[in-house]
mmCIF file of C-alpha atoms in Angstrom:
data_model
loop_
_atom_site.group_PDB
_atom_site.id
_atom_site.type_symbol
_atom_site.label_atom_id
_atom_site.label_comp_id
_atom_site.label_asym_id
_atom_site.label_seq_id
_atom_site.Cartn_x
_atom_site.Cartn_y
_atom_site.Cartn_z
ATOM 1 C CA UNK A 1 112.838 31.315 147.853
ATOM 2 C CA UNK A 2 113.860 29.222 144.831
ATOM 3 C CA UNK A 3 116.482 30.376 142.332
ATOM 4 C CA UNK A 4 116.298 29.139 138.717
ATOM 5 C CA UNK A 5 119.380 29.579 136.480
ATOM 6 C CA UNK A 6 119.337 28.800 132.746
ATOM 7 C CA UNK A 7 122.702 28.547 130.956
ATOM 8 C CA UNK A 8 123.387 28.107 127.253
ATOM 9 C CA UNK A 9 126.781 26.423 127.340
ATOM 10 C CA UNK A 10 127.750 27.260 123.740
ATOM 11 C CA UNK A 11 126.509 30.849 123.597
ATOM 12 C CA UNK A 12 123.307 32.528 122.382
ATOM 13 C CA UNK A 13 123.829 32.140 118.593
ATOM 14 C CA UNK A 14 122.705 29.015 116.704
ATOM 15 C CA UNK A 15 122.329 27.783 113.165
ATOM 16 C CA UNK A 16 118.866 26.596 112.122
ATOM 17 C CA UNK A 17 118.895 22.801 112.279
ATOM 18 C CA UNK A 18 121.274 22.654 115.233
ATOM 19 C CA UNK A 19 120.310 21.347 118.647
ATOM 20 C CA UNK A 20 119.959 23.969 121.352
ATOM 21 C CA UNK A 21 121.172 22.730 124.721
ATOM 22 C CA UNK A 22 120.367 24.490 127.968
ATOM 23 C CA UNK A 23 121.215 23.460 131.533
ATOM 24 C CA UNK A 24 118.594 24.535 134.078
ATOM 25 C CA UNK A 25 119.707 24.595 137.712
ATOM 26 C CA UNK A 26 117.177 24.925 140.525
ATOM 27 C CA UNK A 27 118.497 25.789 143.982
ATOM 28 C CA UNK A 28 117.016 26.727 147.314
ATOM 29 C CA UNK A 29 119.544 29.118 148.883
ATOM 30 C CA UNK A 30 119.037 29.323 152.639
ATOM 31 C CA UNK A 31 120.767 31.442 155.277
ATOM 32 C CA UNK A 32 122.932 29.645 157.873
ATOM 33 C CA UNK A 33 120.263 30.072 160.536
ATOM 34 C CA UNK A 34 117.511 28.484 158.422
ATOM 35 C CA UNK A 35 115.989 25.119 159.288
ATOM 36 C CA UNK A 36 114.705 22.338 157.078
ATOM 37 C CA UNK A 37 111.209 23.733 157.465
ATOM 38 C CA UNK A 38 112.281 26.835 155.553
ATOM 39 C CA UNK A 39 112.956 24.921 152.327
ATOM 40 C CA UNK A 40 110.674 25.382 149.333
ATOM 41 C CA UNK A 41 109.329 22.812 146.875
ATOM 42 C CA UNK A 42 109.141 23.160 143.070
ATOM 43 C CA UNK A 43 105.934 21.793 141.578
ATOM 44 C CA UNK A 44 107.002 21.622 137.907
ATOM 45 C CA UNK A 45 109.106 23.279 135.229
ATOM 46 C CA UNK A 46 108.808 23.452 131.446
ATOM 47 C CA UNK A 47 111.006 24.748 128.598
ATOM 48 C CA UNK A 48 110.005 25.682 125.048
ATOM 49 C CA UNK A 49 111.499 27.566 122.108
ATOM 50 C CA UNK A 50 109.392 30.429 120.752
ATOM 51 C CA UNK A 51 109.712 32.571 117.632
ATOM 52 C CA UNK A 52 107.736 35.773 118.024
ATOM 53 C CA UNK A 53 106.584 37.472 114.830
ATOM 54 C CA UNK A 54 105.652 41.145 114.724
ATOM 55 C CA UNK A 55 104.496 43.052 111.644
ATOM 56 C CA UNK A 56 104.159 46.815 111.191
ATOM 57 C CA UNK A 57 100.495 47.604 110.609
ATOM 58 C CA UNK A 58 101.412 50.579 108.408
ATOM 59 C CA UNK A 59 103.524 48.422 106.055
ATOM 60 C CA UNK A 60 102.171 44.856 106.148
ATOM 61 C CA UNK A 61 98.616 43.667 105.521
ATOM 62 C CA UNK A 62 98.320 40.238 107.128
ATOM 63 C CA UNK A 63 95.384 37.888 106.437
ATOM 64 C CA UNK A 64 93.119 36.922 109.342
ATOM 65 C CA UNK A 65 94.426 34.004 111.421
ATOM 66 C CA UNK A 66 93.352 30.519 110.365
ATOM 67 C CA UNK A 67 91.778 28.882 113.390
ATOM 68 C CA UNK A 68 91.629 25.501 111.616
ATOM 69 C CA UNK A 69 95.413 25.117 111.786
ATOM 70 C CA UNK A 70 96.481 23.280 114.961
ATOM 71 C CA UNK A 71 99.261 24.600 117.138
ATOM 72 C CA UNK A 72 102.653 23.016 116.563
ATOM 73 C CA UNK A 73 103.635 20.798 119.458
ATOM 74 C CA UNK A 74 107.250 19.955 120.278
ATOM 75 C CA UNK A 75 108.422 16.447 119.499
ATOM 76 C CA UNK A 76 110.651 16.056 122.561
ATOM 77 C CA UNK A 77 109.781 16.077 126.226
ATOM 78 C CA UNK A 78 109.801 19.634 127.578
ATOM 79 C CA UNK A 79 108.344 19.199 131.066
ATOM 80 C CA UNK A 80 110.737 18.622 133.979
ATOM 81 C CA UNK A 81 109.130 16.686 136.796
ATOM 82 C CA UNK A 82 111.203 16.673 139.975
ATOM 83 C CA UNK A 83 111.758 13.371 141.699
ATOM 84 C CA UNK A 84 113.085 12.531 145.140
ATOM 85 C CA UNK A 85 116.869 12.409 145.255
ATOM 86 C CA UNK A 86 117.506 14.686 142.246
ATOM 87 C CA UNK A 87 120.026 17.493 142.714
ATOM 88 C CA UNK A 88 117.974 20.156 140.964
ATOM 89 C CA UNK A 89 119.814 20.254 137.604
ATOM 90 C CA UNK A 90 118.052 19.501 134.331
ATOM 91 C CA UNK A 91 119.229 19.472 130.737
ATOM 92 C CA UNK A 92 116.932 20.651 127.919
ATOM 93 C CA UNK A 93 117.709 19.983 124.250
ATOM 94 C CA UNK A 94 115.643 20.818 121.181
ATOM 95 C CA UNK A 95 116.462 21.062 117.466
ATOM 96 C CA UNK A 96 115.800 24.483 115.976
ATOM 97 C CA UNK A 97 113.504 24.246 112.915
ATOM 98 C CA UNK A 98 115.609 24.283 109.774
ATOM 99 C CA UNK A 99 112.829 25.864 107.698
ATOM 100 C CA UNK A 100 112.180 28.739 110.123
ATOM 101 C CA UNK A 101 113.072 32.410 109.555
ATOM 102 C CA UNK A 102 116.271 33.955 110.941
ATOM 103 C CA UNK A 103 116.417 36.395 113.830
ATOM 104 C CA UNK A 104 115.638 39.775 112.312
ATOM 105 C CA UNK A 105 114.574 43.215 113.522
ATOM 106 C CA UNK A 106 113.491 45.194 110.484
ATOM 107 C CA UNK A 107 111.257 48.120 109.645
ATOM 108 C CA UNK A 108 108.347 45.983 108.427
ATOM 109 C CA UNK A 109 108.659 42.710 110.359
ATOM 110 C CA UNK A 110 110.543 41.275 113.326
ATOM 111 C CA UNK A 111 111.440 37.649 114.071
ATOM 112 C CA UNK A 112 112.589 37.218 117.671
ATOM 113 C CA UNK A 113 113.647 33.867 119.157
ATOM 114 C CA UNK A 114 113.694 33.060 122.850
ATOM 115 C CA UNK A 115 113.823 30.070 125.144
ATOM 116 C CA UNK A 116 110.976 30.310 127.655
ATOM 117 C CA UNK A 117 111.276 28.382 130.910
ATOM 118 C CA UNK A 118 108.139 28.218 132.989
ATOM 119 C CA UNK A 119 108.198 27.065 136.585
ATOM 120 C CA UNK A 120 105.848 27.072 139.533
ATOM 121 C CA UNK A 121 106.472 26.861 143.221
ATOM 122 C CA UNK A 122 103.956 25.007 145.318
ATOM 123 C CA UNK A 123 100.968 27.260 146.105
ATOM 124 C CA UNK A 124 102.425 30.112 143.995
ATOM 125 C CA UNK A 125 101.699 31.583 140.539
ATOM 126 C CA UNK A 126 103.588 30.513 137.402
ATOM 127 C CA UNK A 127 106.842 32.381 136.694
ATOM 128 C CA UNK A 128 108.482 32.668 133.260
ATOM 129 C CA UNK A 129 112.207 32.980 132.544
ATOM 130 C CA UNK A 130 113.055 34.130 129.009
ATOM 131 C CA UNK A 131 116.472 33.573 127.452
ATOM 132 C CA UNK A 132 117.037 35.476 124.167
ATOM 133 C CA UNK A 133 118.493 33.583 121.196
ATOM 134 C CA UNK A 134 119.865 34.502 117.794
ATOM 135 C CA UNK A 135 119.212 32.116 114.926
ATOM 136 C CA UNK A 136 121.107 32.154 111.613
ATOM 137 C CA UNK A 137 119.625 30.426 108.572
ATOM 138 C CA UNK A 138 121.614 28.940 105.690
ATOM 139 C CA UNK A 139 119.302 28.125 102.802
ATOM 140 C CA UNK A 140 119.666 24.735 101.152
ATOM 141 C CA UNK A 141 120.361 22.665 104.269
ATOM 142 C CA UNK A 142 116.728 21.541 104.454
ATOM 143 C CA UNK A 143 117.263 19.579 101.230
ATOM 144 C CA UNK A 144 120.119 17.531 102.706
ATOM 145 C CA UNK A 145 119.323 14.269 104.425
ATOM 146 C CA UNK A 146 121.324 13.076 107.402
ATOM 147 C CA UNK A 147 123.245 9.930 106.348
ATOM 148 C CA UNK A 148 122.709 6.766 108.331
ATOM 149 C CA UNK A 149 126.031 5.089 107.579
ATOM 150 C CA UNK A 150 129.506 5.133 109.093
ATOM 151 C CA UNK A 151 130.334 8.415 107.362
ATOM 152 C CA UNK A 152 128.965 10.336 110.353
ATOM 153 C CA UNK A 153 131.000 8.480 112.947
ATOM 154 C CA UNK A 154 133.368 10.524 115.144
ATOM 155 C CA UNK A 155 136.685 11.312 113.481
ATOM 156 C CA UNK A 156 138.551 9.847 116.465
ATOM 157 C CA UNK A 157 137.710 6.303 117.690
ATOM 158 C CA UNK A 158 138.534 7.385 121.243
ATOM 159 C CA UNK A 159 135.699 9.941 121.273
ATOM 160 C CA UNK A 160 132.163 8.958 122.052
ATOM 161 C CA UNK A 161 129.193 10.849 120.696
ATOM 162 C CA UNK A 162 125.521 10.126 120.839
ATOM 163 C CA UNK A 163 123.389 10.108 117.702
ATOM 164 C CA UNK A 164 122.152 13.648 118.306
ATOM 165 C CA UNK A 165 125.679 14.937 118.815
ATOM 166 C CA UNK A 166 126.852 13.256 115.598
ATOM 167 C CA UNK A 167 124.005 14.787 113.625
ATOM 168 C CA UNK A 168 124.586 18.211 115.143
ATOM 169 C CA UNK A 169 128.315 18.178 114.437
ATOM 170 C CA UNK A 170 127.734 16.825 110.938
ATOM 171 C CA UNK A 171 125.278 19.615 110.168
ATOM 172 C CA UNK A 172 127.667 22.286 111.468
ATOM 173 C CA UNK A 173 130.512 20.805 109.404
ATOM 174 C CA UNK A 174 128.344 20.687 106.283
ATOM 175 C CA UNK A 175 127.254 24.303 106.787
ATOM 176 C CA UNK A 176 130.874 25.368 107.242
ATOM 177 C CA UNK A 177 131.915 23.605 104.045
ATOM 178 C CA UNK A 178 129.126 25.217 102.062
ATOM 179 C CA UNK A 179 129.900 28.665 103.418
ATOM 180 C CA UNK A 180 133.587 28.264 102.639
ATOM 181 C CA UNK A 181 132.901 26.988 99.120
ATOM 182 C CA UNK A 182 130.441 29.796 98.353
ATOM 183 C CA UNK A 183 132.566 32.659 99.684
ATOM 184 C CA UNK A 184 136.096 31.581 98.782
ATOM 185 C CA UNK A 185 135.710 31.769 94.987
ATOM 186 C CA UNK A 186 137.462 34.868 93.672
ATOM 187 C CA UNK A 187 137.400 36.269 90.156
ATOM 188 C CA UNK A 188 137.655 39.884 89.078
ATOM 189 C CA UNK A 189 134.343 41.422 88.007
ATOM 190 C CA UNK A 190 134.594 44.717 86.116
ATOM 191 C CA UNK A 191 131.737 47.186 85.597
ATOM 192 C CA UNK A 192 131.813 50.250 83.354
ATOM 193 C CA UNK A 193 130.249 53.282 85.049
ATOM 194 C CA UNK A 194 128.749 55.832 82.681
ATOM 195 C CA UNK A 195 126.299 58.695 82.757
ATOM 196 C CA UNK A 196 124.441 60.267 79.847
ATOM 197 C CA UNK A 197 127.538 62.100 78.620
ATOM 198 C CA UNK A 198 130.213 59.437 78.682
ATOM 199 C CA UNK A 199 132.284 57.017 80.756
ATOM 200 C CA UNK A 200 133.098 57.945 84.351
ATOM 201 C CA UNK A 201 135.291 55.012 85.266
ATOM 202 C CA UNK A 202 135.545 51.272 85.909
ATOM 203 C CA UNK A 203 134.614 49.507 89.134
ATOM 204 C CA UNK A 204 136.262 46.226 90.077
ATOM 205 C CA UNK A 205 135.296 43.685 92.739
ATOM 206 C CA UNK A 206 136.802 40.251 93.344
ATOM 207 C CA UNK A 207 133.704 38.398 94.532
ATOM 208 C CA UNK A 208 129.983 38.893 95.039
ATOM 209 C CA UNK A 209 129.256 36.415 97.890
ATOM 210 C CA UNK A 210 130.375 37.204 101.449
ATOM 211 C CA UNK A 211 129.977 35.976 105.021
ATOM 212 C CA UNK A 212 129.087 38.034 108.058
ATOM 213 C CA UNK A 213 132.243 39.650 109.399
ATOM 214 C CA UNK A 214 134.036 39.885 106.049
ATOM 215 C CA UNK A 215 135.057 43.120 104.307
ATOM 216 C CA UNK A 216 133.698 44.152 100.921
ATOM 217 C CA UNK A 217 136.735 45.452 99.026
ATOM 218 C CA UNK A 218 136.425 47.265 95.715
ATOM 219 C CA UNK A 219 138.568 49.389 93.382
ATOM 220 C CA UNK A 220 137.586 52.361 91.261
ATOM 221 C CA UNK A 221 139.599 53.321 88.165
ATOM 222 C CA UNK A 222 138.832 56.876 87.055
ATOM 223 C CA UNK A 223 141.835 57.351 84.767
ATOM 224 C CA UNK A 224 140.047 55.941 81.727
ATOM 225 C CA UNK A 225 136.942 58.098 82.130
ATOM 226 C CA UNK A 226 135.936 60.885 79.766
ATOM 227 C CA UNK A 227 133.739 62.595 82.395
ATOM 228 C CA UNK A 228 135.423 64.180 85.414
ATOM 229 C CA UNK A 229 134.257 62.696 88.737
ATOM 230 C CA UNK A 230 134.411 65.185 91.608
ATOM 231 C CA UNK A 231 133.173 62.961 94.429
ATOM 232 C CA UNK A 232 131.754 59.526 95.032
ATOM 233 C CA UNK A 233 130.297 57.602 97.949
ATOM 234 C CA UNK A 234 129.514 53.915 98.369
ATOM 235 C CA UNK A 235 127.231 52.476 101.037
ATOM 236 C CA UNK A 236 126.729 48.894 102.176
ATOM 237 C CA UNK A 237 122.964 48.580 102.501
ATOM 238 C CA UNK A 238 120.182 46.077 103.106
ATOM 239 C CA UNK A 239 116.889 46.286 101.251
ATOM 240 C CA UNK A 240 113.854 45.015 103.140
ATOM 241 C CA UNK A 241 110.901 44.444 100.819
ATOM 242 C CA UNK A 242 107.399 43.247 101.696
ATOM 243 C CA UNK A 243 106.089 40.598 99.322
ATOM 244 C CA UNK A 244 103.453 41.950 96.890
ATOM 245 C CA UNK A 245 100.531 39.939 98.333
ATOM 246 C CA UNK A 246 101.219 41.378 101.808
ATOM 247 C CA UNK A 247 101.895 44.988 100.854
ATOM 248 C CA UNK A 248 99.492 47.452 102.352
ATOM 249 C CA UNK A 249 98.054 49.809 99.770
ATOM 250 C CA UNK A 250 99.773 53.154 99.937
ATOM 251 C CA UNK A 251 97.879 56.361 100.235
ATOM 252 C CA UNK A 252 99.197 59.859 99.713
ATOM 253 C CA UNK A 253 102.193 60.201 102.009
ATOM 254 C CA UNK A 254 101.897 56.588 103.152
ATOM 255 C CA UNK A 255 104.730 54.373 104.349
ATOM 256 C CA UNK A 256 106.528 52.560 101.496
ATOM 257 C CA UNK A 257 106.824 48.772 101.479
ATOM 258 C CA UNK A 258 110.591 48.953 100.815
ATOM 259 C CA UNK A 259 113.109 50.249 103.344
ATOM 260 C CA UNK A 260 116.894 50.559 103.246
ATOM 261 C CA UNK A 261 119.414 50.446 106.097
ATOM 262 C CA UNK A 262 123.042 51.562 105.708
ATOM 263 C CA UNK A 263 125.598 49.449 107.614
ATOM 264 C CA UNK A 264 128.853 51.039 106.370
ATOM 265 C CA UNK A 265 129.754 53.994 104.127
ATOM 266 C CA UNK A 266 132.804 55.394 102.347
ATOM 267 C CA UNK A 267 132.971 58.896 100.802
ATOM 268 C CA UNK A 268 135.865 60.437 98.895
ATOM 269 C CA UNK A 269 136.675 63.533 96.854
ATOM 270 C CA UNK A 270 138.346 62.166 93.748
ATOM 271 C CA UNK A 271 139.024 64.947 91.217
ATOM 272 C CA UNK A 272 142.355 64.204 89.454
ATOM 273 C CA UNK A 273 142.388 60.783 91.144
ATOM 274 C CA UNK A 274 143.366 57.998 88.795
ATOM 275 C CA UNK A 275 142.699 54.958 91.012
ATOM 276 C CA UNK A 276 141.269 54.471 94.491
ATOM 277 C CA UNK A 277 139.803 51.702 96.641
ATOM 278 C CA UNK A 278 137.513 51.178 99.623
ATOM 279 C CA UNK A 279 136.767 48.531 102.256
ATOM 280 C CA UNK A 280 133.366 48.169 103.923
ATOM 281 C CA UNK A 281 133.007 45.748 106.880
ATOM 282 C CA UNK A 282 129.895 43.583 107.134
ATOM 283 C CA UNK A 283 128.785 43.700 110.788
ATOM 284 C CA UNK A 284 128.590 40.353 112.576
ATOM 285 C CA UNK A 285 125.420 41.569 114.275
ATOM 286 C CA UNK A 286 123.561 42.076 110.981
ATOM 287 C CA UNK A 287 121.187 39.600 109.330
ATOM 288 C CA UNK A 288 122.189 37.679 106.191
ATOM 289 C CA UNK A 289 119.926 37.796 103.165
ATOM 290 C CA UNK A 290 116.760 35.692 103.393
ATOM 291 C CA UNK A 291 113.291 35.360 101.952
ATOM 292 C CA UNK A 292 110.016 34.327 103.603
ATOM 293 C CA UNK A 293 106.422 34.395 102.455
ATOM 294 C CA UNK A 294 106.023 37.891 103.938
ATOM 295 C CA UNK A 295 109.319 39.717 103.486
ATOM 296 C CA UNK A 296 112.698 39.461 101.754
ATOM 297 C CA UNK A 297 116.058 40.953 102.717
ATOM 298 C CA UNK A 298 118.770 41.608 100.125
ATOM 299 C CA UNK A 299 122.196 43.269 100.268
ATOM 300 C CA UNK A 300 123.652 45.795 97.841
ATOM 301 C CA UNK A 301 126.358 48.380 97.246
ATOM 302 C CA UNK A 302 124.795 51.780 96.644
ATOM 303 C CA UNK A 303 127.006 54.230 94.709
ATOM 304 C CA UNK A 304 126.467 57.971 94.316
ATOM 305 C CA UNK A 305 128.621 59.959 91.867
ATOM 306 C CA UNK A 306 129.056 63.712 91.450
ATOM 307 C CA UNK A 307 130.373 64.549 87.963
ATOM 308 C CA UNK A 308 131.212 67.779 86.176
ATOM 309 C CA UNK A 309 129.159 69.060 83.252
ATOM 310 C CA UNK A 310 132.174 70.833 81.807
ATOM 311 C CA UNK A 311 134.408 68.747 79.520
ATOM 312 C CA UNK A 312 138.132 68.640 80.363
ATOM 313 C CA UNK A 313 137.590 70.296 83.743
ATOM 314 C CA UNK A 314 140.855 71.484 85.326
ATOM 315 C CA UNK A 315 140.917 72.762 88.887
ATOM 316 C CA UNK A 316 144.707 72.790 89.394
ATOM 317 C CA UNK A 317 147.122 75.663 88.589
ATOM 318 C CA UNK A 318 149.420 75.245 85.576
ATOM 319 C CA UNK A 319 152.757 73.633 86.352
ATOM 320 C CA UNK A 320 154.756 76.339 84.567
ATOM 321 C CA UNK A 321 154.069 80.085 84.751
ATOM 322 C CA UNK A 322 156.037 82.767 82.816
ATOM 323 C CA UNK A 323 155.725 85.061 85.790
ATOM 324 C CA UNK A 324 154.346 84.826 89.308
ATOM 325 C CA UNK A 325 150.548 85.061 89.329
ATOM 326 C CA UNK A 326 147.811 84.375 91.840
ATOM 327 C CA UNK A 327 145.666 81.417 90.859
ATOM 328 C CA UNK A 328 142.234 80.711 92.285
ATOM 329 C CA UNK A 329 139.874 77.908 91.448
ATOM 330 C CA UNK A 330 136.389 78.512 90.054
ATOM 331 C CA UNK A 331 133.759 79.526 92.573
ATOM 332 C CA UNK A 332 131.094 77.341 90.986
ATOM 333 C CA UNK A 333 131.224 74.124 88.993
ATOM 334 C CA UNK A 334 128.062 72.814 87.313
ATOM 335 C CA UNK A 335 127.618 69.191 88.332
ATOM 336 C CA UNK A 336 125.362 66.221 87.812
ATOM 337 C CA UNK A 337 124.621 63.423 90.260
ATOM 338 C CA UNK A 338 123.561 59.856 89.611
ATOM 339 C CA UNK A 339 123.432 56.610 91.545
ATOM 340 C CA UNK A 340 124.081 52.944 90.803
ATOM 341 C CA UNK A 341 123.262 49.782 92.761
ATOM 342 C CA UNK A 342 125.232 46.533 92.685
ATOM 343 C CA UNK A 343 123.557 43.507 94.347
ATOM 344 C CA UNK A 344 125.720 41.224 96.503
ATOM 345 C CA UNK A 345 124.959 38.156 98.615
ATOM 346 C CA UNK A 346 125.656 37.942 102.340
ATOM 347 C CA UNK A 347 125.557 34.526 104.019
ATOM 348 C CA UNK A 348 125.783 33.555 107.716
ATOM 349 C CA UNK A 349 129.016 32.812 109.529
ATOM 350 C CA UNK A 350 129.972 30.339 112.225
ATOM 351 C CA UNK A 351 127.612 30.648 115.240
ATOM 352 C CA UNK A 352 130.638 30.367 117.520
ATOM 353 C CA UNK A 353 132.330 33.311 115.812
ATOM 354 C CA UNK A 354 129.135 35.352 116.001
ATOM 355 C CA UNK A 355 128.847 34.558 119.721
ATOM 356 C CA UNK A 356 132.408 35.674 120.478
ATOM 357 C CA UNK A 357 132.276 38.842 118.373
ATOM 358 C CA UNK A 358 128.861 40.011 119.554
ATOM 359 C CA UNK A 359 128.393 38.361 122.956
ATOM 360 C CA UNK A 360 124.939 38.234 124.396
ATOM 361 C CA UNK A 361 123.539 36.974 127.675
ATOM 362 C CA UNK A 362 123.975 33.188 127.814
ATOM 363 C CA UNK A 363 122.909 32.876 131.452
ATOM 364 C CA UNK A 364 119.627 34.110 132.888
ATOM 365 C CA UNK A 365 118.393 33.940 136.470
ATOM 366 C CA UNK A 366 115.048 34.357 138.138
ATOM 367 C CA UNK A 367 113.908 34.043 141.743
ATOM 368 C CA UNK A 368 110.487 32.660 142.585
#
């Protein structure tokens, strides 16, 4: 019996362009009564990164596969050949493609990353060990070239880093700077909300670009409205849309090429409310906005308002009464409903933060 253990030392979440490092340990656990003849031999082992793509046949019309395109081969060595005297521990490192899609499980398509380790015992079939990964993509990094000067040297002269480590740390630092610069800018954006009969209120938001894990905070001022608002709800949603050239033609009652998923929601009754606010958390486990040749994912705030058709609607008893009376509100109020969508941008966050907040399996074991 041979036990193979694969461990991702930094966690299961990575940024596209980073180097994935995995330590593979091969052991031959034997009981105390076993002899040297009971030991097993490993013929070979191999590790590769795969991105599995799945498309819904009812939503996506894919072209036939092009057999003239060759398979992409890894640039680095992925086969581990055991040699006499080795202790059975191997290190695998590979750079995740910076132009690849992010990990995503949607209604129309799915992009699933995994590290596949294949190994074979002598005179036995091949066994596969799959380690799931999560890949975050920050657009724009593919246009940046890694500098070849002293600017990428370690910040401390007492620390030693190899060239791959310097490039990896430089890329992570650059991504962090870009995320901070894009999401730290704050300026009040005001939007007038109106229906066909007049102004309902004013919506205010301090920024339109967020990172995973942040809260979307907004304010709603209803005191300046001329139309009474009875209730409102706001939902944090993603819109998954199949690109036009890959949309399957819809028939009567067919599946649409656009789907929405709600990640957080706030609902409030707001008659006689002058000002209110809400806070919607962006889950760390969700996927930032992205666009590929087949599908795009965008984020938005979806508002729904319930307004009164009656002008100057009053549903509270008068403050002063000449004599005691029993006051009851109206049994029915004619209302109108309308919706409004506000697009926002959601970018990735630090892979380390995503690993701590939503931990996944970083160690996998198989026995052959």
